C-alpha cells in the first residue's frame, strides 16, 4: 500500500519514489526531486495520519488521538487560584500531580471541620436542657440532614471532573449562575460567621477556663458579669481576628501545615472523654456540688459547703453564711430561703453505674434568670424573696427551648464540604469525595450520639445545665469528665477552635474570589484581585470586616443560629440541584456514585427548610430574602453565563409542558392578548430601518405575552448566512436597547414576498404563535425604484386575512414616541367604522398601561349614516364601554350623503390614468420617477383649488396630461404594433370606474371628518379597509389608504383577525 502518494503518482511506474513513514520520528525515508515543495510540506504535515479524507476537518478539529491524551491528563488547579485561559496548558504541565487520597484529603479535613467548638462548650448544656431523648432527636435530625446532603453532593461531585472551587462550583454549574451566585454568597457568609463563632469560642475558653484574671472589664455591680463578659469578648475577639487575618495574609502554607496539629488536638480530646467515661464506671471522680435546698450554688466565692463550722468548740458562720447573711454571727439577719433550707452536697459526676441516666432522660427547659434546680431534692419555698442577684446561685443566662437548641447545635454538623473544597488536590476526586465525606459524617454522628448518651449516664443534671461550670469552681464540665486531666480538653479545645477559625478565614476569601472571578456579580469583581501569587487580599479584608460584625455580637449562642441559616440554605440548594438533575434526566447526568435517588434529595431539601424555620423563623426569612435579592440582582445585572445548568433544563421542560397544554385550542376571549409578529425592514448595512416600530411594540406589550421580531433577507442562505448573522445581532441589540422582550426570527428567502409569507405561516411554536402582525407603512410605494413594495404590502394584508390574524400598520412610524418620552395631555382617538372584534377598543387600553401613553385620554368616534339615530347610538356606545370597564369620551359623527365632488372625480381619474399608463408603457426608471412626481404635483394643485371647481364632472378630453407631443411621438415610433396604438387611444378616452369613484369619495369624506376632529391627537386608530378581491386594483387600494390618512401625524391602521378579542363578561 502506498502511503501519502498523490493519486496521479500512485499510478505511474514503480520507479517513482513515494512518501513512506519513517521509523516513527515523523521524517520521510526518501524524497522525490519531482514533487513540488508545497506538496512536500503538505504531505509531511499529514504523513502518518492515514486520514487524507478528513484533511479539511483537520484544520479546525483536532484528531481524536491527540485529544484523548489531553483529556486523560486533565489536572485540577490548586484551590482558590484561577489561571488565565491562555497559559492554562503551561501551568498544568508545571503543576505537580495531586497525591492526596481519601483519608488525608477528605476524611480528616471533614472530621476536623465537623468536630469543634459546640462539642466542647455546649453539648453538655444541650443534653442537660433538652434531656437525652430530645438531644438524641436534635442530633439525629441534624446528622440526617447532612447525610442526605452528602449523598446529593456525592452524586453531583461524581458527575464529571470537579475543578477547584468545591461546593460553589457544583451548585453554580448545576443550578445556573443566579442560584449559584446566591448560594455561593450564602455559603461564603456562613463560612465567615463560622470564623466569628470559632473565635468567640476561643476567647470564651481563654477567659472562662484558662485565664479568668485576664479580663479587662470587671462587673461593677451585682449581676453585671454577663455584660462585662460580652465587652471582654468583643475586645479580645477583635484582637484575635486581627492576628489571624495577618497570619492568613502572610502565608496560608503555615495554616495548612498546622491543620494536622489542630486535628490531633481534637482527636486526643475526644479520646480523653471516652477514657474518662470508662474510668467513671469503676472509679468515679470526687467532684462535689453544693445545693441549698434544691438550688445549685456557684462555688466560686466559698470553699465549704456548710452554713456553720466549729472553730475552738464554737460554731461560726462559714463564708457561705456571710454571703447569705448580714454578718458571720449566728444571730445575723439572713435570707429566708437560706434559713429554711438545708445545704447538701452531691457528686457532680456519679459515673455510668449510678443510674443518673434515667433522671436525665427528659427535658428541663427554663426561662432566663431561673435557678438551676435538682428536682428530687426537698425544698421549702419562700413566698417573697427580696434579693437574689448578689447571692451565689447558678442561674440560666438565656431562655431555653427545643427550637433554639437546634439552632445552636446545627453548626457542629457543618463542615461536610471540606473534602469537596479540596477537590483540586485529590488523586481521584470522584472516588474520594463520596467515600471520605460519608464516612466522616457517619463517624462524627456516632461520636455525637454516643456522647449524648454517655453525658446523660455519667453527669448530674444540674451540672449538665450549668453552662459555664460555676458549680465546679469555674471548670469546664466536659473537662472534669475527661481523663487523665481536665487540661487535656481545655488546651485541646482551645487549639482546635483556634485552628477552625484560621481555616474559615483561609477558605472564605478564596470562595469569594472564585465568585468574583466568575463575573456573575458585577460589584464583587474588585475582590477577584489579589497578590501576584493569587492570594485574595481584598477578599480577606472584606471577610475580616464581616467576621468583625459577628464578633461584635459577642455571644456564641446568638451567632450560631445565623450561620446555621446560611449553611442550611446552601445544603438546601445542593439537594435541589441533585433532585432537579435526576428528575430531568439530562443526558449529561451520569454520576459514578449510584446510591442516590431524587426522593432522598427531596427529603434532604425538605429537612433543611424545616430546620431553618425550626431554628429561627425570622432568621430563616432574612436568609431567604438575602438569597432572593442576590438572585434577582444577578438576573438583572449579572453577566450572562451558559453553564448547561439544570434550571435551564427545568425551564425547557416547563415550557414544553405548557406548550402542549396550550396546543389544545384557541384561547378564551378573556385571555386574548395581541401576540405580535413585528415585521422589520433592513437597509443595505443590515441595520433596522424603523427602530421606533420596536419602541411601539414594547409600549403595546409591556413585556407581556409573545413578541416575535421577524425579518426577511433576499437571497440564498448559503450566500447570505454571514449577513443574516450580522442582521440578527443588530436586531437583538436594538431589542435590548428598546427593552423589547421576545424572540428574533430571521428568514433568508429567494424573494421578500415568499419570506414574509413563510414567517406569517410558520413563526412561533405550538400554541405560542402570533395572532397579530405589526408592520410599517411602505413610504416608498410610489417611487419607481421600488415597484414591488406596494404589491408585497397588499399581499401581506391578504396573507394575514387568510391566516385569521389581526394586522396593525403604523404610518409615519418614525414620528412615534420613544420609550423615554412622556406624552403630556392629549388624546388617543379611535375611529370605529366597522366592527373588528374589539381590537380598536383593546389597543388604546393596552397602550395606556405604559408610562409613555399613561396621561393620554381615549376618545371614540363612530360614524352615523342618514337613517341612523345618532343620539341612541351614542347612548348604546357609552353603555357598551361601561360594561367593558373602559373609560373614554364618545362622539357620534354624522356623515351626510352628498354629491361626489369634482375633486374626488378628478382624483379618481388621475389615479386610474397613472395605473393604466404604468401598465401599458413600461416606462424607464427616470421617466417613472418624473411621472410620479408630476402626478403628485398636479394632485396637490387640484386639492388647493377644489373650492373653485364646479360640481359637474370634467370631460376626459379636458384632462391635462403630463405627456408632451414629442414624447408621445417617440413612443409611437418605438412601438409599431397596432395593439400599442389602440392602447394609447384607449388611454386618452379613459373614464373612471364608478366603484373606484365611490371608494375615493368615501376616503376623501372620511379623511376630512377625521382631520376636523383628530388633527391634534397623539395617535389615531382607524379601521383598515380590506384589499380588493380583484388583484388588478391593488395600486388603487394603496391610493385609497393614502387619501384616507392624509394630513394625520401618527396613524395606526387596524384590521381584525375575524374573532372577538374583548368581552363584557368576567
PDB file of C-alpha atoms in Angstrom, residues 235-471:
ATOM      1  CA  UNK A 235     -12.079  43.374  72.704  1.00  0.00           C
ATOM      2  CA  UNK A 236     -10.234  40.049  72.747  1.00  0.00           C
ATOM      3  CA  UNK A 237     -12.168  38.769  69.721  1.00  0.00           C
ATOM      4  CA  UNK A 238     -11.234  41.814  67.629  1.00  0.00           C
ATOM      5  CA  UNK A 239      -7.568  41.449  68.566  1.00  0.00           C
ATOM      6  CA  UNK A 240      -7.618  37.719  67.804  1.00  0.00           C
ATOM      7  CA  UNK A 241      -9.311  38.344  64.456  1.00  0.00           C
ATOM      8  CA  UNK A 242      -6.679  40.909  63.506  1.00  0.00           C
ATOM      9  CA  UNK A 243      -3.893  38.489  64.477  1.00  0.00           C
ATOM     10  CA  UNK A 244      -5.448  35.610  62.499  1.00  0.00           C
ATOM     11  CA  UNK A 245      -6.004  37.839  59.450  1.00  0.00           C
ATOM     12  CA  UNK A 246      -2.323  38.790  59.497  1.00  0.00           C
ATOM     13  CA  UNK A 247      -1.334  35.118  59.746  1.00  0.00           C
ATOM     14  CA  UNK A 248      -3.554  34.241  56.776  1.00  0.00           C
ATOM     15  CA  UNK A 249      -2.254  37.220  54.789  1.00  0.00           C
ATOM     16  CA  UNK A 250       1.405  36.393  55.453  1.00  0.00           C
ATOM     17  CA  UNK A 251       1.187  32.765  54.460  1.00  0.00           C
ATOM     18  CA  UNK A 252      -1.540  30.191  54.021  1.00  0.00           C
ATOM     19  CA  UNK A 253       1.040  27.427  53.928  1.00  0.00           C
ATOM     20  CA  UNK A 254       1.595  27.812  57.673  1.00  0.00           C
ATOM     21  CA  UNK A 255      -2.136  27.385  58.306  1.00  0.00           C
ATOM     22  CA  UNK A 256      -2.212  24.236  56.198  1.00  0.00           C
ATOM     23  CA  UNK A 257       0.842  22.836  57.982  1.00  0.00           C
ATOM     24  CA  UNK A 258      -0.765  23.436  61.384  1.00  0.00           C
ATOM     25  CA  UNK A 259      -4.028  21.787  60.299  1.00  0.00           C
ATOM     26  CA  UNK A 260      -2.813  18.318  61.290  1.00  0.00           C
ATOM     27  CA  UNK A 261      -1.705  19.634  64.700  1.00  0.00           C
ATOM     28  CA  UNK A 262      -5.156  21.091  65.334  1.00  0.00           C
ATOM     29  CA  UNK A 263      -6.775  17.849  64.191  1.00  0.00           C
ATOM     30  CA  UNK A 264      -4.566  15.877  66.579  1.00  0.00           C
ATOM     31  CA  UNK A 265      -5.818  18.115  69.425  1.00  0.00           C
ATOM     32  CA  UNK A 266      -9.437  17.287  68.540  1.00  0.00           C
ATOM     33  CA  UNK A 267      -8.799  13.536  68.345  1.00  0.00           C
ATOM     34  CA  UNK A 268      -6.873  13.484  71.648  1.00  0.00           C
ATOM     35  CA  UNK A 269      -9.636  15.452  73.359  1.00  0.00           C
ATOM     36  CA  UNK A 270     -12.321  13.008  72.204  1.00  0.00           C
ATOM     37  CA  UNK A 271     -10.216  10.022  73.255  1.00  0.00           C
ATOM     38  CA  UNK A 272      -9.757  11.673  76.677  1.00  0.00           C
ATOM     39  CA  UNK A 273     -13.552  11.966  77.020  1.00  0.00           C
ATOM     40  CA  UNK A 274     -14.102   8.284  76.269  1.00  0.00           C
ATOM     41  CA  UNK A 275     -11.288   7.340  78.646  1.00  0.00           C
ATOM     42  CA  UNK A 276     -12.894   9.440  81.365  1.00  0.00           C
ATOM     43  CA  UNK A 277     -16.268   7.767  80.852  1.00  0.00           C
ATOM     44  CA  UNK A 278     -14.703   4.304  81.142  1.00  0.00           C
ATOM     45  CA  UNK A 279     -12.922   5.393  84.329  1.00  0.00           C
ATOM     46  CA  UNK A 280     -16.183   6.537  85.957  1.00  0.00           C
ATOM     47  CA  UNK A 281     -17.549   3.007  85.689  1.00  0.00           C
ATOM     48  CA  UNK A 282     -15.213   1.692  88.399  1.00  0.00           C
ATOM     49  CA  UNK A 283     -13.689   4.860  89.920  1.00  0.00           C
ATOM     50  CA  UNK A 284     -15.949   7.927  89.741  1.00  0.00           C
ATOM     51  CA  UNK A 285     -14.137  11.232  90.354  1.00  0.00           C
ATOM     52  CA  UNK A 286     -14.823  13.126  93.581  1.00  0.00           C
ATOM     53  CA  UNK A 287     -16.413  16.342  92.324  1.00  0.00           C
ATOM     54  CA  UNK A 288     -18.837  17.670  94.989  1.00  0.00           C
ATOM     55  CA  UNK A 289     -21.637  20.057  94.025  1.00  0.00           C
ATOM     56  CA  UNK A 290     -23.232  22.229  96.699  1.00  0.00           C
ATOM     57  CA  UNK A 291     -27.028  22.580  96.868  1.00  0.00           C
ATOM     58  CA  UNK A 292     -29.114  24.940  99.001  1.00  0.00           C
ATOM     59  CA  UNK A 293     -32.458  23.204  99.164  1.00  0.00           C
ATOM     60  CA  UNK A 294     -32.768  22.104  95.538  1.00  0.00           C
ATOM     61  CA  UNK A 295     -30.872  25.109  94.109  1.00  0.00           C
ATOM     62  CA  UNK A 296     -27.344  24.767  92.805  1.00  0.00           C
ATOM     63  CA  UNK A 297     -24.749  27.126  94.264  1.00  0.00           C
ATOM     64  CA  UNK A 298     -21.860  28.657  92.355  1.00  0.00           C
ATOM     65  CA  UNK A 299     -18.700  27.562  94.157  1.00  0.00           C
ATOM     66  CA  UNK A 300     -16.520  30.481  93.062  1.00  0.00           C
ATOM     67  CA  UNK A 301     -16.770  32.577  96.245  1.00  0.00           C
ATOM     68  CA  UNK A 302     -16.828  29.974  99.037  1.00  0.00           C
ATOM     69  CA  UNK A 303     -14.948  26.785  99.815  1.00  0.00           C
ATOM     70  CA  UNK A 304     -17.005  24.894 102.424  1.00  0.00           C
ATOM     71  CA  UNK A 305     -20.448  23.623 101.554  1.00  0.00           C
ATOM     72  CA  UNK A 306     -21.971  24.238 105.009  1.00  0.00           C
ATOM     73  CA  UNK A 307     -23.756  27.016 106.872  1.00  0.00           C
ATOM     74  CA  UNK A 308     -21.640  26.837 110.078  1.00  0.00           C
ATOM     75  CA  UNK A 309     -18.486  25.123 111.160  1.00  0.00           C
ATOM     76  CA  UNK A 310     -16.820  24.550 114.542  1.00  0.00           C
ATOM     77  CA  UNK A 311     -13.911  26.797 115.479  1.00  0.00           C
ATOM     78  CA  UNK A 312     -12.459  26.345 119.005  1.00  0.00           C
ATOM     79  CA  UNK A 313     -15.531  24.398 120.084  1.00  0.00           C
ATOM     80  CA  UNK A 314     -17.759  27.260 118.964  1.00  0.00           C
ATOM     81  CA  UNK A 315     -19.953  27.380 115.884  1.00  0.00           C
ATOM     82  CA  UNK A 316     -19.170  30.151 113.428  1.00  0.00           C
ATOM     83  CA  UNK A 317     -20.724  31.071 110.139  1.00  0.00           C
ATOM     84  CA  UNK A 318     -18.877  29.948 107.069  1.00  0.00           C
ATOM     85  CA  UNK A 319     -18.124  32.033 104.000  1.00  0.00           C
ATOM     86  CA  UNK A 320     -21.427  30.766 102.621  1.00  0.00           C
ATOM     87  CA  UNK A 321     -23.174  32.180 105.727  1.00  0.00           C
ATOM     88  CA  UNK A 322     -21.557  35.535 105.131  1.00  0.00           C
ATOM     89  CA  UNK A 323     -22.894  35.584 101.561  1.00  0.00           C
ATOM     90  CA  UNK A 324     -26.499  34.973 102.597  1.00  0.00           C
ATOM     91  CA  UNK A 325     -26.484  36.894 105.925  1.00  0.00           C
ATOM     92  CA  UNK A 326     -25.549  40.397 107.047  1.00  0.00           C
ATOM     93  CA  UNK A 327     -22.770  39.103 109.293  1.00  0.00           C
ATOM     94  CA  UNK A 328     -20.933  35.992 110.398  1.00  0.00           C
ATOM     95  CA  UNK A 329     -22.677  35.736 113.789  1.00  0.00           C
ATOM     96  CA  UNK A 330     -25.416  33.136 114.144  1.00  0.00           C
ATOM     97  CA  UNK A 331     -27.883  35.875 115.106  1.00  0.00           C
ATOM     98  CA  UNK A 332     -27.406  37.917 111.963  1.00  0.00           C
ATOM     99  CA  UNK A 333     -30.356  38.532 109.610  1.00  0.00           C
ATOM    100  CA  UNK A 334     -30.266  36.064 106.743  1.00  0.00           C
ATOM    101  CA  UNK A 335     -32.021  35.324 103.512  1.00  0.00           C
ATOM    102  CA  UNK A 336     -35.307  33.497 104.334  1.00  0.00           C
ATOM    103  CA  UNK A 337     -34.720  30.727 101.789  1.00  0.00           C
ATOM    104  CA  UNK A 338     -31.244  30.197 103.257  1.00  0.00           C
ATOM    105  CA  UNK A 339     -32.663  29.883 106.750  1.00  0.00           C
ATOM    106  CA  UNK A 340     -35.434  27.418 105.881  1.00  0.00           C
ATOM    107  CA  UNK A 341     -33.460  25.061 103.640  1.00  0.00           C
ATOM    108  CA  UNK A 342     -30.515  22.819 104.281  1.00  0.00           C
ATOM    109  CA  UNK A 343     -27.191  22.771 102.468  1.00  0.00           C
ATOM    110  CA  UNK A 344     -26.300  19.415 100.903  1.00  0.00           C
ATOM    111  CA  UNK A 345     -23.526  18.060  98.764  1.00  0.00           C
ATOM    112  CA  UNK A 346     -23.958  15.701  95.821  1.00  0.00           C
ATOM    113  CA  UNK A 347     -21.497  14.176  93.387  1.00  0.00           C
ATOM    114  CA  UNK A 348     -21.322  16.116  90.127  1.00  0.00           C
ATOM    115  CA  UNK A 349     -20.121  13.122  88.110  1.00  0.00           C
ATOM    116  CA  UNK A 350     -21.525   9.998  89.823  1.00  0.00           C
ATOM    117  CA  UNK A 351     -20.475   7.703  86.955  1.00  0.00           C
ATOM    118  CA  UNK A 352     -22.042   5.360  84.434  1.00  0.00           C
ATOM    119  CA  UNK A 353     -23.245   2.867  87.036  1.00  0.00           C
ATOM    120  CA  UNK A 354     -25.023   5.455  89.207  1.00  0.00           C
ATOM    121  CA  UNK A 355     -28.404   5.341  87.459  1.00  0.00           C
ATOM    122  CA  UNK A 356     -28.455   9.101  86.822  1.00  0.00           C
ATOM    123  CA  UNK A 357     -29.274   8.308  83.192  1.00  0.00           C
ATOM    124  CA  UNK A 358     -32.986   7.894  83.974  1.00  0.00           C
ATOM    125  CA  UNK A 359     -33.105  11.312  85.652  1.00  0.00           C
ATOM    126  CA  UNK A 360     -31.552  12.961  82.568  1.00  0.00           C
ATOM    127  CA  UNK A 361     -33.892  11.372  80.030  1.00  0.00           C
ATOM    128  CA  UNK A 362     -36.413  14.198  79.993  1.00  0.00           C
ATOM    129  CA  UNK A 363     -36.076  17.872  79.163  1.00  0.00           C
ATOM    130  CA  UNK A 364     -35.769  20.652  81.729  1.00  0.00           C
ATOM    131  CA  UNK A 365     -36.347  23.912  79.860  1.00  0.00           C
ATOM    132  CA  UNK A 366     -36.275  27.173  81.787  1.00  0.00           C
ATOM    133  CA  UNK A 367     -36.612  30.927  81.433  1.00  0.00           C
ATOM    134  CA  UNK A 368     -33.776  33.416  81.526  1.00  0.00           C
ATOM    135  CA  UNK A 369     -32.541  34.038  85.085  1.00  0.00           C
ATOM    136  CA  UNK A 370     -34.132  30.853  86.501  1.00  0.00           C
ATOM    137  CA  UNK A 371     -32.457  28.778  89.219  1.00  0.00           C
ATOM    138  CA  UNK A 372     -30.685  25.570  88.200  1.00  0.00           C
ATOM    139  CA  UNK A 373     -32.570  23.133  90.445  1.00  0.00           C
ATOM    140  CA  UNK A 374     -32.403  19.403  91.234  1.00  0.00           C
ATOM    141  CA  UNK A 375     -35.931  18.049  91.126  1.00  0.00           C
ATOM    142  CA  UNK A 376     -35.833  15.147  93.624  1.00  0.00           C
ATOM    143  CA  UNK A 377     -34.250  17.153  96.491  1.00  0.00           C
ATOM    144  CA  UNK A 378     -36.687  18.549  99.114  1.00  0.00           C
ATOM    145  CA  UNK A 379     -37.033  22.327  99.192  1.00  0.00           C
ATOM    146  CA  UNK A 380     -39.075  24.732 101.341  1.00  0.00           C
ATOM    147  CA  UNK A 381     -40.447  27.519  99.160  1.00  0.00           C
ATOM    148  CA  UNK A 382     -40.428  31.122 100.343  1.00  0.00           C
ATOM    149  CA  UNK A 383     -43.330  33.482  99.493  1.00  0.00           C
ATOM    150  CA  UNK A 384     -41.273  36.511  98.517  1.00  0.00           C
ATOM    151  CA  UNK A 385     -37.555  36.823  98.032  1.00  0.00           C
ATOM    152  CA  UNK A 386     -36.100  40.286  98.370  1.00  0.00           C
ATOM    153  CA  UNK A 387     -32.793  39.818  96.565  1.00  0.00           C
ATOM    154  CA  UNK A 388     -31.210  37.068  94.530  1.00  0.00           C
ATOM    155  CA  UNK A 389     -28.778  38.984  92.315  1.00  0.00           C
ATOM    156  CA  UNK A 390     -25.905  39.102  94.783  1.00  0.00           C
ATOM    157  CA  UNK A 391     -26.334  35.550  96.014  1.00  0.00           C
ATOM    158  CA  UNK A 392     -24.139  32.680  94.742  1.00  0.00           C
ATOM    159  CA  UNK A 393     -26.860  30.847  92.815  1.00  0.00           C
ATOM    160  CA  UNK A 394     -26.263  29.231  89.434  1.00  0.00           C
ATOM    161  CA  UNK A 395     -28.755  30.972  87.102  1.00  0.00           C
ATOM    162  CA  UNK A 396     -29.614  30.322  83.472  1.00  0.00           C
ATOM    163  CA  UNK A 397     -28.271  33.051  81.190  1.00  0.00           C
ATOM    164  CA  UNK A 398     -30.784  32.575  78.338  1.00  0.00           C
ATOM    165  CA  UNK A 399     -34.215  31.079  77.857  1.00  0.00           C
ATOM    166  CA  UNK A 400     -34.036  27.511  76.611  1.00  0.00           C
ATOM    167  CA  UNK A 401     -36.458  25.696  74.326  1.00  0.00           C
ATOM    168  CA  UNK A 402     -36.209  22.948  71.719  1.00  0.00           C
ATOM    169  CA  UNK A 403     -36.018  25.013  68.527  1.00  0.00           C
ATOM    170  CA  UNK A 404     -33.397  27.362  69.977  1.00  0.00           C
ATOM    171  CA  UNK A 405     -31.190  24.412  70.884  1.00  0.00           C
ATOM    172  CA  UNK A 406     -31.460  23.109  67.312  1.00  0.00           C
ATOM    173  CA  UNK A 407     -30.131  26.437  66.018  1.00  0.00           C
ATOM    174  CA  UNK A 408     -27.210  26.392  68.460  1.00  0.00           C
ATOM    175  CA  UNK A 409     -26.321  22.761  67.783  1.00  0.00           C
ATOM    176  CA  UNK A 410     -26.529  22.705  63.969  1.00  0.00           C
ATOM    177  CA  UNK A 411     -23.134  24.410  63.322  1.00  0.00           C
ATOM    178  CA  UNK A 412     -21.495  21.389  64.945  1.00  0.00           C
ATOM    179  CA  UNK A 413     -22.500  19.191  61.978  1.00  0.00           C
ATOM    180  CA  UNK A 414     -21.437  21.651  59.264  1.00  0.00           C
ATOM    181  CA  UNK A 415     -18.117  21.172  57.582  1.00  0.00           C
ATOM    182  CA  UNK A 416     -19.169  18.378  55.245  1.00  0.00           C
ATOM    183  CA  UNK A 417     -17.955  20.452  52.264  1.00  0.00           C
ATOM    184  CA  UNK A 418     -14.341  20.400  53.444  1.00  0.00           C
ATOM    185  CA  UNK A 419     -13.474  17.462  51.208  1.00  0.00           C
ATOM    186  CA  UNK A 420     -15.140  18.832  48.083  1.00  0.00           C
ATOM    187  CA  UNK A 421     -13.408  22.166  48.644  1.00  0.00           C
ATOM    188  CA  UNK A 422     -10.087  20.334  48.267  1.00  0.00           C
ATOM    189  CA  UNK A 423     -11.155  18.589  45.076  1.00  0.00           C
ATOM    190  CA  UNK A 424      -8.242  20.175  43.214  1.00  0.00           C
ATOM    191  CA  UNK A 425      -5.687  18.392  45.410  1.00  0.00           C
ATOM    192  CA  UNK A 426      -7.160  14.889  45.306  1.00  0.00           C
ATOM    193  CA  UNK A 427      -5.775  11.953  43.373  1.00  0.00           C
ATOM    194  CA  UNK A 428      -9.242  10.721  42.401  1.00  0.00           C
ATOM    195  CA  UNK A 429     -11.886  13.235  43.463  1.00  0.00           C
ATOM    196  CA  UNK A 430     -14.788  11.205  42.077  1.00  0.00           C
ATOM    197  CA  UNK A 431     -13.918   8.310  44.342  1.00  0.00           C
ATOM    198  CA  UNK A 432     -12.575  10.153  47.383  1.00  0.00           C
ATOM    199  CA  UNK A 433     -15.286  12.794  47.918  1.00  0.00           C
ATOM    200  CA  UNK A 434     -18.268  10.414  48.384  1.00  0.00           C
ATOM    201  CA  UNK A 435     -16.366   7.863  50.421  1.00  0.00           C
ATOM    202  CA  UNK A 436     -14.498  10.288  52.654  1.00  0.00           C
ATOM    203  CA  UNK A 437     -17.432  12.640  53.272  1.00  0.00           C
ATOM    204  CA  UNK A 438     -19.987   9.957  54.107  1.00  0.00           C
ATOM    205  CA  UNK A 439     -17.513   8.095  56.343  1.00  0.00           C
ATOM    206  CA  UNK A 440     -16.725  11.343  58.176  1.00  0.00           C
ATOM    207  CA  UNK A 441     -20.431  12.087  58.702  1.00  0.00           C
ATOM    208  CA  UNK A 442     -21.101   8.564  59.984  1.00  0.00           C
ATOM    209  CA  UNK A 443     -18.090   8.771  62.318  1.00  0.00           C
ATOM    210  CA  UNK A 444     -18.994  12.168  63.753  1.00  0.00           C
ATOM    211  CA  UNK A 445     -22.672  11.211  64.073  1.00  0.00           C
ATOM    212  CA  UNK A 446     -21.685   8.173  66.135  1.00  0.00           C
ATOM    213  CA  UNK A 447     -19.401  10.360  68.281  1.00  0.00           C
ATOM    214  CA  UNK A 448     -22.154  12.926  68.924  1.00  0.00           C
ATOM    215  CA  UNK A 449     -24.862  10.340  69.636  1.00  0.00           C
ATOM    216  CA  UNK A 450     -22.607   8.315  71.923  1.00  0.00           C
ATOM    217  CA  UNK A 451     -21.509  11.480  73.760  1.00  0.00           C
ATOM    218  CA  UNK A 452     -25.148  12.404  74.405  1.00  0.00           C
ATOM    219  CA  UNK A 453     -25.858   9.013  75.923  1.00  0.00           C
ATOM    220  CA  UNK A 454     -22.616   8.963  77.926  1.00  0.00           C
ATOM    221  CA  UNK A 455     -23.048  12.522  79.247  1.00  0.00           C
ATOM    222  CA  UNK A 456     -26.576  11.683  80.354  1.00  0.00           C
ATOM    223  CA  UNK A 457     -25.370   8.477  82.030  1.00  0.00           C
ATOM    224  CA  UNK A 458     -22.348   9.980  83.837  1.00  0.00           C
ATOM    225  CA  UNK A 459     -23.051  13.579  84.810  1.00  0.00           C
ATOM    226  CA  UNK A 460     -25.602  15.002  87.256  1.00  0.00           C
ATOM    227  CA  UNK A 461     -28.406  17.029  85.616  1.00  0.00           C
ATOM    228  CA  UNK A 462     -27.692  20.286  87.467  1.00  0.00           C
ATOM    229  CA  UNK A 463     -24.055  20.092  86.360  1.00  0.00           C
ATOM    230  CA  UNK A 464     -25.116  19.495  82.751  1.00  0.00           C
ATOM    231  CA  UNK A 465     -27.333  22.592  82.860  1.00  0.00           C
ATOM    232  CA  UNK A 466     -24.511  24.641  84.385  1.00  0.00           C
ATOM    233  CA  UNK A 467     -23.249  26.155  81.105  1.00  0.00           C
ATOM    234  CA  UNK A 468     -20.027  27.738  82.424  1.00  0.00           C
ATOM    235  CA  UNK A 469     -19.210  25.225  85.206  1.00  0.00           C
ATOM    236  CA  UNK A 470     -19.828  27.660  88.064  1.00  0.00           C
ATOM    237  CA  UNK A 471     -20.793  24.828  90.445  1.00  0.00           C
TER     238      UNK A 471
END
